[in-house]
Amino acid sequence: MIAGGFGVGKTTFIGSVSEVRPLRMEEPITEDSVGVDDLRGVPDKTTTTVGMDFGRIHLAGGALALYLFGLPGQVRFQPLWEDLAHGALGCLVLADTRDLDASHEALGLLEDQGIPYAVAINVFPDAPGYGLAEIREALALDPETPLTTCDARDRTSCVYALITLTEHLAAQRSALSLEPTS
């Protein structure tokens, strides 16, 4: 899954890395969303995801297929988040330093569901720059939680973020298989 707050770049991220034409469920932002969707920090945003985004990418020389489900960023879609989270192996949470608080809903869902995750700070040109240690503290991330940066418009950057997540998932699975049985 790809999760994060409203306008953080999930649709762009999936579009940058998907090997198939991404499925997008977007609609124009209308007057009805004023007061519901917070457009601060994303004044040029004209559409919003109303269902999910979907894409696919192969890593490890084609040996590993990742199916990417982009969750809508608004809390009102939490029932859909929970449905898509069922059976998910892991999640990449995109965060924006202009509004780190917007990441907490996704992080909370993942914690509640026990889904492993990594966090990627999507770098926006006008976003304040913070060190990764400051961001880790602001998001209350465990020391083991991978934290990286990416530019959702750049395929290579996004692939690196997905590799960070998959390496984390592989390490967790390996650690589980090494635990002694009683």
Short mmCIF file of N, CA and C in Angstrom, two decimals:
data_model
loop_
_atom_site.label_atom_id
_atom_site.label_comp_id
_atom_site.label_asym_id
_atom_site.label_seq_id
_atom_site.Cartn_x
_atom_site.Cartn_y
_atom_site.Cartn_z
N MET A 1 0.84 -1.17 0.00
CA MET A 1 0.00 0.00 0.00
C MET A 1 0.89 1.23 0.00
N ILE A 2 0.34 2.31 -0.53
CA ILE A 2 0.96 3.63 -0.45
C ILE A 2 -0.05 4.50 0.29
N ALA A 3 0.37 5.04 1.42
CA ALA A 3 -0.55 5.82 2.26
C ALA A 3 0.07 7.17 2.58
N GLY A 4 -0.72 8.03 3.17
CA GLY A 4 -0.25 9.36 3.57
C GLY A 4 -1.40 10.34 3.52
N GLY A 5 -1.11 11.54 3.93
CA GLY A 5 -2.12 12.58 4.00
C GLY A 5 -2.59 13.06 2.63
N PHE A 6 -3.61 13.89 2.66
CA PHE A 6 -4.19 14.49 1.47
C PHE A 6 -3.14 15.33 0.75
N GLY A 7 -2.97 15.09 -0.55
CA GLY A 7 -2.08 15.91 -1.36
C GLY A 7 -0.60 15.63 -1.17
N VAL A 8 -0.24 14.50 -0.56
CA VAL A 8 1.17 14.21 -0.28
C VAL A 8 1.92 13.66 -1.49
N GLY A 9 1.19 13.20 -2.52
CA GLY A 9 1.86 12.72 -3.72
C GLY A 9 1.70 11.24 -4.01
N LYS A 10 0.71 10.60 -3.42
CA LYS A 10 0.52 9.15 -3.60
C LYS A 10 0.19 8.81 -5.06
N THR A 11 -0.72 9.54 -5.66
CA THR A 11 -1.10 9.30 -7.06
C THR A 11 0.09 9.52 -7.97
N THR A 12 0.83 10.60 -7.74
CA THR A 12 2.02 10.90 -8.53
C THR A 12 3.06 9.80 -8.37
N PHE A 13 3.28 9.35 -7.14
CA PHE A 13 4.24 8.29 -6.85
C PHE A 13 3.92 7.04 -7.66
N ILE A 14 2.68 6.58 -7.57
CA ILE A 14 2.28 5.37 -8.29
C ILE A 14 2.42 5.57 -9.79
N GLY A 15 2.05 6.73 -10.29
CA GLY A 15 2.20 7.01 -11.71
C GLY A 15 3.65 7.01 -12.16
N SER A 16 4.55 7.39 -11.28
CA SER A 16 5.98 7.44 -11.62
C SER A 16 6.60 6.05 -11.73
N VAL A 17 6.14 5.10 -10.93
CA VAL A 17 6.81 3.79 -10.89
C VAL A 17 6.05 2.67 -11.59
N SER A 18 4.77 2.82 -11.80
CA SER A 18 3.98 1.71 -12.32
C SER A 18 4.42 1.32 -13.73
N GLU A 19 4.54 0.01 -13.94
CA GLU A 19 4.88 -0.52 -15.26
C GLU A 19 3.64 -0.68 -16.13
N VAL A 20 2.49 -0.63 -15.52
CA VAL A 20 1.24 -0.68 -16.26
C VAL A 20 0.58 0.69 -16.10
N ARG A 21 -0.32 0.98 -17.01
CA ARG A 21 -1.03 2.25 -16.88
C ARG A 21 -1.77 2.26 -15.55
N PRO A 22 -1.47 3.23 -14.68
CA PRO A 22 -2.10 3.23 -13.36
C PRO A 22 -3.61 3.42 -13.45
N LEU A 23 -4.29 2.71 -12.59
CA LEU A 23 -5.73 2.92 -12.42
C LEU A 23 -5.88 4.05 -11.42
N ARG A 24 -6.58 5.08 -11.82
CA ARG A 24 -6.78 6.23 -10.94
C ARG A 24 -8.27 6.47 -10.78
N MET A 25 -8.67 6.68 -9.56
CA MET A 25 -10.07 7.01 -9.26
C MET A 25 -10.09 8.41 -8.70
N GLU A 26 -9.96 9.38 -9.59
CA GLU A 26 -9.90 10.77 -9.18
C GLU A 26 -11.08 11.54 -9.74
N GLU A 27 -11.46 12.55 -9.00
CA GLU A 27 -12.52 13.45 -9.42
C GLU A 27 -12.06 14.88 -9.18
N PRO A 28 -12.62 15.82 -9.93
CA PRO A 28 -12.26 17.22 -9.68
C PRO A 28 -12.66 17.66 -8.27
N ILE A 29 -11.84 18.49 -7.69
CA ILE A 29 -12.19 19.08 -6.40
C ILE A 29 -13.28 20.12 -6.66
N THR A 30 -14.36 20.04 -5.91
CA THR A 30 -15.49 20.94 -6.13
C THR A 30 -15.69 21.86 -4.93
N GLU A 31 -16.62 22.76 -5.06
CA GLU A 31 -16.96 23.66 -3.96
C GLU A 31 -17.44 22.89 -2.73
N ASP A 32 -18.05 21.71 -2.97
CA ASP A 32 -18.54 20.90 -1.85
C ASP A 32 -17.42 20.45 -0.92
N SER A 33 -16.20 20.38 -1.45
CA SER A 33 -15.09 19.91 -0.61
C SER A 33 -14.46 21.03 0.20
N VAL A 34 -14.85 22.27 -0.06
CA VAL A 34 -14.33 23.39 0.73
C VAL A 34 -14.77 23.20 2.18
N GLY A 35 -13.83 23.29 3.07
CA GLY A 35 -14.12 23.07 4.48
C GLY A 35 -14.00 21.60 4.88
N VAL A 36 -13.92 20.71 3.89
CA VAL A 36 -13.74 19.29 4.16
C VAL A 36 -12.30 18.89 3.87
N ASP A 37 -11.83 19.23 2.67
CA ASP A 37 -10.46 18.93 2.28
C ASP A 37 -9.60 20.16 2.49
N ASP A 38 -8.53 20.00 3.22
CA ASP A 38 -7.62 21.10 3.54
C ASP A 38 -6.64 21.30 2.39
N LEU A 39 -6.81 22.37 1.64
CA LEU A 39 -5.96 22.64 0.49
C LEU A 39 -4.74 23.50 0.82
N ARG A 40 -4.54 23.81 2.11
CA ARG A 40 -3.33 24.55 2.46
C ARG A 40 -2.11 23.73 2.06
N GLY A 41 -1.16 24.36 1.44
CA GLY A 41 0.04 23.67 1.03
C GLY A 41 -0.07 23.00 -0.33
N VAL A 42 -1.28 22.84 -0.84
CA VAL A 42 -1.48 22.24 -2.16
C VAL A 42 -2.48 23.07 -2.97
N PRO A 43 -2.21 24.38 -3.13
CA PRO A 43 -3.19 25.26 -3.78
C PRO A 43 -3.44 24.92 -5.25
N ASP A 44 -2.51 24.23 -5.91
CA ASP A 44 -2.68 23.90 -7.32
C ASP A 44 -3.37 22.56 -7.54
N LYS A 45 -3.74 21.89 -6.48
CA LYS A 45 -4.38 20.58 -6.59
C LYS A 45 -5.80 20.77 -7.12
N THR A 46 -6.12 20.07 -8.21
CA THR A 46 -7.44 20.23 -8.83
C THR A 46 -8.27 18.96 -8.78
N THR A 47 -7.64 17.82 -8.45
CA THR A 47 -8.37 16.57 -8.35
C THR A 47 -8.04 15.89 -7.02
N THR A 48 -8.88 14.96 -6.64
CA THR A 48 -8.64 14.19 -5.43
C THR A 48 -9.03 12.73 -5.66
N THR A 49 -8.32 11.83 -5.03
CA THR A 49 -8.62 10.41 -5.14
C THR A 49 -9.88 10.12 -4.31
N VAL A 50 -10.85 9.48 -4.96
CA VAL A 50 -12.10 9.17 -4.28
C VAL A 50 -12.28 7.67 -4.07
N GLY A 51 -11.37 6.90 -4.54
CA GLY A 51 -11.38 5.45 -4.34
C GLY A 51 -9.99 5.02 -3.97
N MET A 52 -9.24 4.63 -4.98
CA MET A 52 -7.85 4.24 -4.76
C MET A 52 -7.10 4.40 -6.07
N ASP A 53 -5.80 4.36 -5.98
CA ASP A 53 -4.95 4.27 -7.16
C ASP A 53 -4.39 2.86 -7.18
N PHE A 54 -4.05 2.37 -8.36
CA PHE A 54 -3.45 1.04 -8.45
C PHE A 54 -2.37 1.04 -9.51
N GLY A 55 -1.26 0.40 -9.20
CA GLY A 55 -0.18 0.21 -10.15
C GLY A 55 0.58 -1.05 -9.81
N ARG A 56 1.56 -1.38 -10.65
CA ARG A 56 2.37 -2.57 -10.42
C ARG A 56 3.80 -2.29 -10.87
N ILE A 57 4.75 -2.83 -10.13
CA ILE A 57 6.16 -2.72 -10.48
C ILE A 57 6.85 -4.03 -10.10
N HIS A 58 7.83 -4.40 -10.90
CA HIS A 58 8.68 -5.56 -10.59
C HIS A 58 10.02 -5.07 -10.10
N LEU A 59 10.51 -5.68 -9.04
CA LEU A 59 11.84 -5.40 -8.50
C LEU A 59 12.66 -6.69 -8.56
N ALA A 60 13.91 -6.61 -8.17
CA ALA A 60 14.81 -7.77 -8.10
C ALA A 60 14.88 -8.49 -9.45
N GLY A 61 15.08 -7.70 -10.50
CA GLY A 61 15.21 -8.30 -11.83
C GLY A 61 13.96 -8.98 -12.31
N GLY A 62 12.83 -8.55 -11.84
CA GLY A 62 11.55 -9.12 -12.24
C GLY A 62 11.05 -10.23 -11.34
N ALA A 63 11.86 -10.62 -10.35
CA ALA A 63 11.48 -11.73 -9.47
C ALA A 63 10.42 -11.37 -8.44
N LEU A 64 10.26 -10.09 -8.16
CA LEU A 64 9.33 -9.64 -7.13
C LEU A 64 8.36 -8.63 -7.72
N ALA A 65 7.08 -8.97 -7.71
CA ALA A 65 6.05 -8.05 -8.20
C ALA A 65 5.41 -7.35 -7.00
N LEU A 66 5.38 -6.05 -7.05
CA LEU A 66 4.68 -5.27 -6.02
C LEU A 66 3.42 -4.70 -6.64
N TYR A 67 2.30 -4.97 -6.00
CA TYR A 67 1.03 -4.38 -6.40
C TYR A 67 0.80 -3.19 -5.49
N LEU A 68 0.69 -2.03 -6.08
CA LEU A 68 0.63 -0.77 -5.33
C LEU A 68 -0.80 -0.27 -5.26
N PHE A 69 -1.32 -0.20 -4.05
CA PHE A 69 -2.65 0.33 -3.81
C PHE A 69 -2.49 1.65 -3.09
N GLY A 70 -2.85 2.74 -3.76
CA GLY A 70 -2.77 4.07 -3.16
C GLY A 70 -4.05 4.39 -2.42
N LEU A 71 -3.92 4.64 -1.13
CA LEU A 71 -5.08 4.96 -0.30
C LEU A 71 -5.43 6.43 -0.44
N PRO A 72 -6.71 6.78 -0.44
CA PRO A 72 -7.08 8.19 -0.42
C PRO A 72 -6.61 8.82 0.89
N GLY A 73 -6.24 10.09 0.83
CA GLY A 73 -5.64 10.75 1.99
C GLY A 73 -6.60 11.26 3.04
N GLN A 74 -7.88 11.29 2.75
CA GLN A 74 -8.83 11.86 3.70
C GLN A 74 -9.34 10.80 4.67
N VAL A 75 -9.46 11.20 5.93
CA VAL A 75 -9.89 10.28 6.99
C VAL A 75 -11.28 9.71 6.72
N ARG A 76 -12.11 10.43 6.00
CA ARG A 76 -13.47 9.92 5.75
C ARG A 76 -13.46 8.62 4.95
N PHE A 77 -12.32 8.29 4.35
CA PHE A 77 -12.19 7.04 3.60
C PHE A 77 -11.61 5.91 4.44
N GLN A 78 -11.58 6.06 5.75
CA GLN A 78 -10.97 5.04 6.60
C GLN A 78 -11.55 3.64 6.40
N PRO A 79 -12.85 3.47 6.17
CA PRO A 79 -13.34 2.10 5.91
C PRO A 79 -12.66 1.47 4.68
N LEU A 80 -12.40 2.28 3.65
CA LEU A 80 -11.70 1.77 2.48
C LEU A 80 -10.25 1.43 2.84
N TRP A 81 -9.60 2.29 3.65
CA TRP A 81 -8.24 2.00 4.11
C TRP A 81 -8.20 0.63 4.75
N GLU A 82 -9.16 0.37 5.64
CA GLU A 82 -9.18 -0.89 6.38
C GLU A 82 -9.39 -2.08 5.45
N ASP A 83 -10.26 -1.91 4.44
CA ASP A 83 -10.48 -2.98 3.47
C ASP A 83 -9.20 -3.27 2.68
N LEU A 84 -8.54 -2.23 2.21
CA LEU A 84 -7.32 -2.41 1.42
C LEU A 84 -6.17 -2.93 2.28
N ALA A 85 -6.18 -2.61 3.56
CA ALA A 85 -5.12 -3.07 4.46
C ALA A 85 -5.21 -4.57 4.73
N HIS A 86 -6.40 -5.13 4.58
CA HIS A 86 -6.58 -6.56 4.85
C HIS A 86 -5.71 -7.37 3.89
N GLY A 87 -4.77 -8.11 4.43
CA GLY A 87 -3.88 -8.93 3.62
C GLY A 87 -2.64 -8.23 3.10
N ALA A 88 -2.50 -6.94 3.38
CA ALA A 88 -1.32 -6.21 2.92
C ALA A 88 -0.08 -6.69 3.66
N LEU A 89 1.02 -6.83 2.93
CA LEU A 89 2.28 -7.25 3.54
C LEU A 89 3.02 -6.08 4.16
N GLY A 90 2.79 -4.88 3.61
CA GLY A 90 3.48 -3.71 4.12
C GLY A 90 2.97 -2.45 3.45
N CYS A 91 3.49 -1.33 3.90
CA CYS A 91 3.02 -0.04 3.41
C CYS A 91 4.16 0.97 3.38
N LEU A 92 4.17 1.78 2.35
CA LEU A 92 5.06 2.94 2.30
C LEU A 92 4.20 4.15 2.61
N VAL A 93 4.54 4.86 3.67
CA VAL A 93 3.80 6.06 4.05
C VAL A 93 4.56 7.26 3.50
N LEU A 94 3.91 8.03 2.63
CA LEU A 94 4.49 9.27 2.15
C LEU A 94 4.14 10.37 3.13
N ALA A 95 5.11 11.21 3.43
CA ALA A 95 4.89 12.33 4.35
C ALA A 95 5.41 13.61 3.71
N ASP A 96 4.88 14.72 4.15
CA ASP A 96 5.20 16.05 3.64
C ASP A 96 5.59 16.91 4.84
N THR A 97 6.77 17.49 4.82
CA THR A 97 7.21 18.29 5.97
C THR A 97 6.38 19.55 6.16
N ARG A 98 5.57 19.92 5.18
CA ARG A 98 4.69 21.07 5.36
C ARG A 98 3.52 20.73 6.28
N ASP A 99 3.24 19.42 6.44
CA ASP A 99 2.13 18.99 7.30
C ASP A 99 2.38 17.56 7.77
N LEU A 100 3.34 17.40 8.65
CA LEU A 100 3.66 16.06 9.15
C LEU A 100 2.49 15.44 9.92
N ASP A 101 1.68 16.28 10.55
CA ASP A 101 0.53 15.76 11.32
C ASP A 101 -0.42 14.95 10.44
N ALA A 102 -0.47 15.27 9.14
CA ALA A 102 -1.37 14.55 8.24
C ALA A 102 -0.99 13.08 8.09
N SER A 103 0.21 12.71 8.50
CA SER A 103 0.67 11.32 8.40
C SER A 103 0.19 10.45 9.55
N HIS A 104 -0.21 11.07 10.63
CA HIS A 104 -0.53 10.30 11.84
C HIS A 104 -1.71 9.35 11.67
N GLU A 105 -2.70 9.72 10.87
CA GLU A 105 -3.85 8.83 10.67
C GLU A 105 -3.41 7.53 10.01
N ALA A 106 -2.60 7.64 8.95
CA ALA A 106 -2.12 6.44 8.26
C ALA A 106 -1.22 5.62 9.17
N LEU A 107 -0.33 6.28 9.88
CA LEU A 107 0.57 5.56 10.79
C LEU A 107 -0.22 4.83 11.88
N GLY A 108 -1.25 5.49 12.39
CA GLY A 108 -2.09 4.86 13.42
C GLY A 108 -2.81 3.63 12.90
N LEU A 109 -3.36 3.72 11.68
CA LEU A 109 -4.04 2.58 11.08
C LEU A 109 -3.07 1.40 10.94
N LEU A 110 -1.87 1.68 10.46
CA LEU A 110 -0.89 0.61 10.26
C LEU A 110 -0.49 -0.02 11.59
N GLU A 111 -0.30 0.82 12.59
CA GLU A 111 0.03 0.30 13.92
C GLU A 111 -1.11 -0.58 14.45
N ASP A 112 -2.35 -0.08 14.32
CA ASP A 112 -3.51 -0.84 14.80
C ASP A 112 -3.66 -2.19 14.08
N GLN A 113 -3.35 -2.20 12.78
CA GLN A 113 -3.50 -3.41 11.98
C GLN A 113 -2.27 -4.31 12.05
N GLY A 114 -1.18 -3.82 12.66
CA GLY A 114 0.05 -4.60 12.74
C GLY A 114 0.75 -4.76 11.41
N ILE A 115 0.59 -3.77 10.54
CA ILE A 115 1.21 -3.83 9.21
C ILE A 115 2.55 -3.11 9.25
N PRO A 116 3.63 -3.78 8.86
CA PRO A 116 4.94 -3.12 8.83
C PRO A 116 4.96 -2.01 7.78
N TYR A 117 5.76 -0.99 8.04
CA TYR A 117 5.81 0.13 7.11
C TYR A 117 7.18 0.81 7.13
N ALA A 118 7.39 1.58 6.08
CA ALA A 118 8.52 2.50 5.99
C ALA A 118 7.92 3.86 5.68
N VAL A 119 8.66 4.91 5.98
CA VAL A 119 8.19 6.27 5.73
C VAL A 119 9.14 6.93 4.74
N ALA A 120 8.57 7.58 3.73
CA ALA A 120 9.35 8.34 2.76
C ALA A 120 8.86 9.78 2.78
N ILE A 121 9.77 10.70 3.02
CA ILE A 121 9.43 12.13 2.97
C ILE A 121 9.46 12.56 1.52
N ASN A 122 8.29 12.94 0.99
CA ASN A 122 8.22 13.43 -0.38
C ASN A 122 8.71 14.87 -0.38
N VAL A 123 9.76 15.13 -1.11
CA VAL A 123 10.42 16.43 -1.10
C VAL A 123 9.69 17.38 -2.05
N PHE A 124 9.11 18.43 -1.48
CA PHE A 124 8.47 19.48 -2.27
C PHE A 124 9.39 20.70 -2.28
N PRO A 125 9.42 21.44 -3.39
CA PRO A 125 10.35 22.58 -3.48
C PRO A 125 10.15 23.64 -2.39
N ASP A 126 8.92 23.86 -1.96
CA ASP A 126 8.65 24.92 -0.98
C ASP A 126 8.53 24.38 0.44
N ALA A 127 8.86 23.11 0.64
CA ALA A 127 8.70 22.50 1.97
C ALA A 127 9.90 22.82 2.85
N PRO A 128 9.65 23.01 4.15
CA PRO A 128 10.77 23.24 5.06
C PRO A 128 11.65 21.99 5.14
N GLY A 129 12.94 22.23 5.23
CA GLY A 129 13.87 21.12 5.33
C GLY A 129 14.18 20.80 6.78
N TYR A 130 13.98 19.57 7.17
CA TYR A 130 14.31 19.10 8.51
C TYR A 130 15.22 17.89 8.36
N GLY A 131 16.03 17.66 9.36
CA GLY A 131 16.84 16.45 9.37
C GLY A 131 15.98 15.24 9.62
N LEU A 132 16.46 14.08 9.19
CA LEU A 132 15.69 12.86 9.39
C LEU A 132 15.46 12.56 10.87
N ALA A 133 16.41 12.92 11.72
CA ALA A 133 16.23 12.70 13.17
C ALA A 133 15.06 13.53 13.70
N GLU A 134 14.96 14.78 13.22
CA GLU A 134 13.84 15.65 13.65
C GLU A 134 12.50 15.08 13.16
N ILE A 135 12.49 14.61 11.93
CA ILE A 135 11.26 14.04 11.36
C ILE A 135 10.88 12.76 12.11
N ARG A 136 11.87 11.93 12.37
CA ARG A 136 11.62 10.68 13.12
C ARG A 136 10.96 11.00 14.46
N GLU A 137 11.48 12.02 15.13
CA GLU A 137 10.92 12.41 16.43
C GLU A 137 9.51 12.97 16.28
N ALA A 138 9.30 13.84 15.28
CA ALA A 138 7.98 14.45 15.08
C ALA A 138 6.92 13.41 14.76
N LEU A 139 7.31 12.35 14.04
CA LEU A 139 6.36 11.30 13.68
C LEU A 139 6.32 10.18 14.72
N ALA A 140 7.15 10.29 15.74
CA ALA A 140 7.23 9.28 16.81
C ALA A 140 7.51 7.89 16.24
N LEU A 141 8.46 7.82 15.32
CA LEU A 141 8.81 6.54 14.69
C LEU A 141 9.77 5.75 15.56
N ASP A 142 9.58 4.46 15.59
CA ASP A 142 10.53 3.58 16.27
C ASP A 142 11.87 3.66 15.54
N PRO A 143 12.96 3.43 16.24
CA PRO A 143 14.28 3.47 15.61
C PRO A 143 14.42 2.47 14.45
N GLU A 144 13.69 1.35 14.50
CA GLU A 144 13.78 0.34 13.44
C GLU A 144 12.97 0.69 12.19
N THR A 145 12.09 1.67 12.29
CA THR A 145 11.25 2.02 11.15
C THR A 145 12.09 2.76 10.11
N PRO A 146 12.18 2.22 8.89
CA PRO A 146 12.96 2.90 7.86
C PRO A 146 12.37 4.27 7.53
N LEU A 147 13.25 5.24 7.37
CA LEU A 147 12.86 6.61 7.02
C LEU A 147 13.80 7.08 5.92
N THR A 148 13.22 7.49 4.81
CA THR A 148 14.01 7.94 3.67
C THR A 148 13.32 9.14 3.03
N THR A 149 13.90 9.66 1.97
CA THR A 149 13.29 10.75 1.22
C THR A 149 13.04 10.27 -0.20
N CYS A 150 12.13 10.94 -0.88
CA CYS A 150 11.90 10.65 -2.29
C CYS A 150 11.29 11.89 -2.95
N ASP A 151 11.27 11.86 -4.25
CA ASP A 151 10.55 12.85 -5.04
C ASP A 151 9.54 12.05 -5.85
N ALA A 152 8.28 12.18 -5.54
CA ALA A 152 7.23 11.36 -6.16
C ALA A 152 7.19 11.50 -7.68
N ARG A 153 7.81 12.54 -8.21
CA ARG A 153 7.82 12.74 -9.66
C ARG A 153 8.96 11.98 -10.34
N ASP A 154 9.90 11.46 -9.54
CA ASP A 154 11.11 10.84 -10.06
C ASP A 154 11.08 9.33 -9.85
N ARG A 155 11.05 8.59 -10.94
CA ARG A 155 10.93 7.13 -10.87
C ARG A 155 12.04 6.50 -10.03
N THR A 156 13.29 6.87 -10.28
CA THR A 156 14.41 6.27 -9.56
C THR A 156 14.28 6.50 -8.06
N SER A 157 13.91 7.70 -7.69
CA SER A 157 13.73 8.04 -6.28
C SER A 157 12.62 7.20 -5.64
N CYS A 158 11.54 7.01 -6.37
CA CYS A 158 10.42 6.21 -5.86
C CYS A 158 10.78 4.73 -5.76
N VAL A 159 11.52 4.23 -6.75
CA VAL A 159 11.95 2.83 -6.70
C VAL A 159 12.83 2.61 -5.48
N TYR A 160 13.72 3.55 -5.20
CA TYR A 160 14.58 3.43 -4.02
C TYR A 160 13.72 3.35 -2.74
N ALA A 161 12.68 4.17 -2.65
CA ALA A 161 11.80 4.14 -1.48
C ALA A 161 11.11 2.77 -1.36
N LEU A 162 10.68 2.21 -2.48
CA LEU A 162 10.05 0.88 -2.45
C LEU A 162 11.06 -0.21 -2.07
N ILE A 163 12.29 -0.07 -2.53
CA ILE A 163 13.33 -1.02 -2.14
C ILE A 163 13.57 -0.94 -0.63
N THR A 164 13.57 0.28 -0.10
CA THR A 164 13.72 0.46 1.35
C THR A 164 12.64 -0.31 2.09
N LEU A 165 11.39 -0.19 1.62
CA LEU A 165 10.28 -0.93 2.25
C LEU A 165 10.47 -2.43 2.11
N THR A 166 10.77 -2.91 0.91
CA THR A 166 10.86 -4.36 0.71
C THR A 166 12.03 -4.96 1.48
N GLU A 167 13.13 -4.25 1.60
CA GLU A 167 14.25 -4.74 2.41
C GLU A 167 13.84 -4.84 3.88
N HIS A 168 13.06 -3.86 4.34
CA HIS A 168 12.56 -3.89 5.72
C HIS A 168 11.65 -5.10 5.94
N LEU A 169 10.75 -5.34 4.98
CA LEU A 169 9.84 -6.48 5.10
C LEU A 169 10.61 -7.80 5.06
N ALA A 170 11.60 -7.89 4.19
CA ALA A 170 12.41 -9.12 4.09
C ALA A 170 13.18 -9.35 5.38
N ALA A 171 13.73 -8.29 5.95
CA ALA A 171 14.48 -8.43 7.21
C ALA A 171 13.56 -8.88 8.34
N GLN A 172 12.34 -8.34 8.37
CA GLN A 172 11.39 -8.76 9.40
C GLN A 172 11.01 -10.23 9.25
N ARG A 173 10.77 -10.66 8.02
CA ARG A 173 10.41 -12.07 7.77
C ARG A 173 11.57 -12.97 8.15
N SER A 174 12.78 -12.55 7.81
CA SER A 174 13.97 -13.34 8.14
C SER A 174 14.13 -13.46 9.65
N ALA A 175 13.92 -12.36 10.35
CA ALA A 175 14.04 -12.37 11.81
C ALA A 175 12.99 -13.29 12.42
N LEU A 176 11.79 -13.28 11.86
CA LEU A 176 10.73 -14.16 12.38
C LEU A 176 11.08 -15.63 12.16
N SER A 177 11.68 -15.94 11.01
CA SER A 177 11.99 -17.34 10.73
C SER A 177 13.16 -17.84 11.56
N LEU A 178 13.95 -16.92 12.13
CA LEU A 178 15.09 -17.31 12.94
C LEU A 178 14.75 -17.45 14.42
N GLU A 179 13.54 -17.03 14.81
CA GLU A 179 13.16 -17.13 16.21
C GLU A 179 13.05 -18.60 16.62
N PRO A 180 13.59 -18.94 17.80
CA PRO A 180 13.51 -20.33 18.25
C PRO A 180 12.07 -20.73 18.55
N THR A 181 11.77 -21.97 18.29
CA THR A 181 10.44 -22.49 18.63
C THR A 181 10.55 -23.28 19.92
N SER A 182 9.49 -23.28 20.69
CA SER A 182 9.56 -23.99 21.97
C SER A 182 9.06 -25.40 21.88
#
